[in-house]
CSV table of C-alpha atoms in Angstrom, one decimal:
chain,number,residue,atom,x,y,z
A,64,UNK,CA,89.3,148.9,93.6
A,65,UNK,CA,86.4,148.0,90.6
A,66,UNK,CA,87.0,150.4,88.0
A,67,UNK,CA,83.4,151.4,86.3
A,68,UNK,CA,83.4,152.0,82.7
A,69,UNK,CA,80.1,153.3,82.0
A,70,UNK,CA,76.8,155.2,83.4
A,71,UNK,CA,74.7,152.2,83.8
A,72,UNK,CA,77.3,150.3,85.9
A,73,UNK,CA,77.8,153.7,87.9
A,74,UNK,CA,73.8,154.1,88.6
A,75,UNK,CA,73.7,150.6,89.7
A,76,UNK,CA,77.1,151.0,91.8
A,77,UNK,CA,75.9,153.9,93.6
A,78,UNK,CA,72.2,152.9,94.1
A,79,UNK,CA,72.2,150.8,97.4
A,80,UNK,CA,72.0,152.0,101.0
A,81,UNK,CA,75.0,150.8,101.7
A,82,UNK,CA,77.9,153.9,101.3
A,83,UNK,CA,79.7,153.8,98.5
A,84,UNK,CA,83.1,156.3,97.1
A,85,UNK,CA,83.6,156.4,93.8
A,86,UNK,CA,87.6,158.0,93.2
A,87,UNK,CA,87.5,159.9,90.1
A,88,UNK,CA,91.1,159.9,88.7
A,89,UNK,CA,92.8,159.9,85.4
A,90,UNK,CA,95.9,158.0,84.3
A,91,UNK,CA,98.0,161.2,83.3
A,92,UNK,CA,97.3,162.6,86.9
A,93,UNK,CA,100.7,162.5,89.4
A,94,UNK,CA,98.4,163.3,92.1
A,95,UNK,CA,96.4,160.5,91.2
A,96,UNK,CA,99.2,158.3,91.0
A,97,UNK,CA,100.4,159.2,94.1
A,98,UNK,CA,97.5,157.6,96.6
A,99,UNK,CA,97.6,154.5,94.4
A,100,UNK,CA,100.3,152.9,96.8
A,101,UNK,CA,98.1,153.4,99.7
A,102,UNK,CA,94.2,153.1,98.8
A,103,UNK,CA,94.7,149.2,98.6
A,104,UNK,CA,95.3,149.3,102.7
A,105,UNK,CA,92.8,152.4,103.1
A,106,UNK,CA,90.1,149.9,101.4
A,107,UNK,CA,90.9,147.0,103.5
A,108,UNK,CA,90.3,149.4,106.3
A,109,UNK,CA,86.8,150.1,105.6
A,110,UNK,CA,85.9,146.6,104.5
A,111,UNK,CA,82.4,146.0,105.5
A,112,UNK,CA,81.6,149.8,105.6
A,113,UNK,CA,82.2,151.1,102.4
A,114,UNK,CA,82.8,149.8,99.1
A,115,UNK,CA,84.9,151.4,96.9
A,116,UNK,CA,85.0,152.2,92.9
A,117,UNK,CA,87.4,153.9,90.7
A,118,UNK,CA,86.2,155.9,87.2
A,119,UNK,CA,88.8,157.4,85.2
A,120,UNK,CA,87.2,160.7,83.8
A,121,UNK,CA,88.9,160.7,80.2
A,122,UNK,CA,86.4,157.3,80.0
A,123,UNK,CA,83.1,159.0,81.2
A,124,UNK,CA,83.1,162.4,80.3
A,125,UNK,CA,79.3,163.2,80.1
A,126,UNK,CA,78.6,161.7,83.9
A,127,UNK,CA,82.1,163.7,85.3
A,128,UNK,CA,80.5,166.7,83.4
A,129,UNK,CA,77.2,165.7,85.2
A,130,UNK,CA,78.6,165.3,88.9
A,131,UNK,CA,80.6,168.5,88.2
A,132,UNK,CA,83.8,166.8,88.5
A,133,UNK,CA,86.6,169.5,87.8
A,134,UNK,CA,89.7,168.4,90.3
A,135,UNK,CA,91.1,164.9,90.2
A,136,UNK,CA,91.6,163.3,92.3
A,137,UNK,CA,87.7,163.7,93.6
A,138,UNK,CA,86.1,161.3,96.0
A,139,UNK,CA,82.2,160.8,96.3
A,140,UNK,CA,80.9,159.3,98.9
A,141,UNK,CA,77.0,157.9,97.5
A,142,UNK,CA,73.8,156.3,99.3
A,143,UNK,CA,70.7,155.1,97.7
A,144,UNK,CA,71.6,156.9,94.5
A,145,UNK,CA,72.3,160.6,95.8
A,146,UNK,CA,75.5,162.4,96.9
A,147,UNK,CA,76.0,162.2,100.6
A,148,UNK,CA,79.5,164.0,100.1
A,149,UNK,CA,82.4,165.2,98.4
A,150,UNK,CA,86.2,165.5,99.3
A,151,UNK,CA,87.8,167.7,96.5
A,152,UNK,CA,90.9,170.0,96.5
A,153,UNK,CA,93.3,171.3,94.3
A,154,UNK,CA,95.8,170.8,97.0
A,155,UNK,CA,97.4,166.7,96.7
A,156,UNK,CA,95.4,164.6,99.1
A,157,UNK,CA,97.5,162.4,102.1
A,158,UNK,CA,96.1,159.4,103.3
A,159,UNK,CA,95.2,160.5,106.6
A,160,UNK,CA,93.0,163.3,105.1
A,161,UNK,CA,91.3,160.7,102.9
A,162,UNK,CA,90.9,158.7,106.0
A,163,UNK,CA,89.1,161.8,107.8
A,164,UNK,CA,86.9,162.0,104.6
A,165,UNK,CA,86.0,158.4,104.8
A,166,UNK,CA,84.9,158.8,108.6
A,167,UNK,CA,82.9,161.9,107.7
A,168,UNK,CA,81.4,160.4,105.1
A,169,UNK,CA,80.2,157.4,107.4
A,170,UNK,CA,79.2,159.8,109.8
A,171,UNK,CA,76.8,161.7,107.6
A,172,UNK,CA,75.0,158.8,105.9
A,173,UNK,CA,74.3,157.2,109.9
A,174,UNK,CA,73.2,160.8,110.8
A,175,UNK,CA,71.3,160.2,107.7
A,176,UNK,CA,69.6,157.0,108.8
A,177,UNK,CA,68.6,153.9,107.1
């Protein structure tokens, strides 16, 4: 997964049509730690359909502070620049709810249309 280390490369990240999750996670975070095994498979999955990015929120504090990111892990699923959804809990997140998140959130941006 790209990591983003600043706004600009975020705004450009997240600007295309094409859907796009950012994972908002932090390197002190056991929760965080704990889908790392995983995610590398999880991506592969959705090669072609979604691209994936990682931001660690101590690095970017204003734009976390700006997409009101409180719980970490967060996932963000963005299309031509705006939120299309969000999967945030304070409970830990399996991979087959991260899954069901990542087939919302293609179902919402093609309900969305081109």
């Amino acid at each position: 997964m790209e990591k983003i280390r600043d706004d600009a490369t975020f705004r450009e990240a997240t600007a295309p049509e094409d859907l796009t999750v950012v994972v908002f996670k932090t390197t002190w975070c056991k929760d965080c730690h704990f889908i790392d095994p995983f995610m590398p498979e999880v991506e592969k999955q959705y090669e072609g359909r979604i691209r994936f990015y990682e931001i660690d929120r101590d690095d970017l504090p204003d734009l976390c502070s700006e997409l009101n990111i409180l719980g970490i892990p967060s996932f963000i699923a963005f299309r031509g620049g705006s939120e299309v959804v969000r999967f945030v809990s304070k409970l830990r997140k399996t991979r087959d709810e991260i899954e069901q998140f990542l087939d919302r959130a293609l179902e919402v941006a093609g309900a969305l249309g081109k």
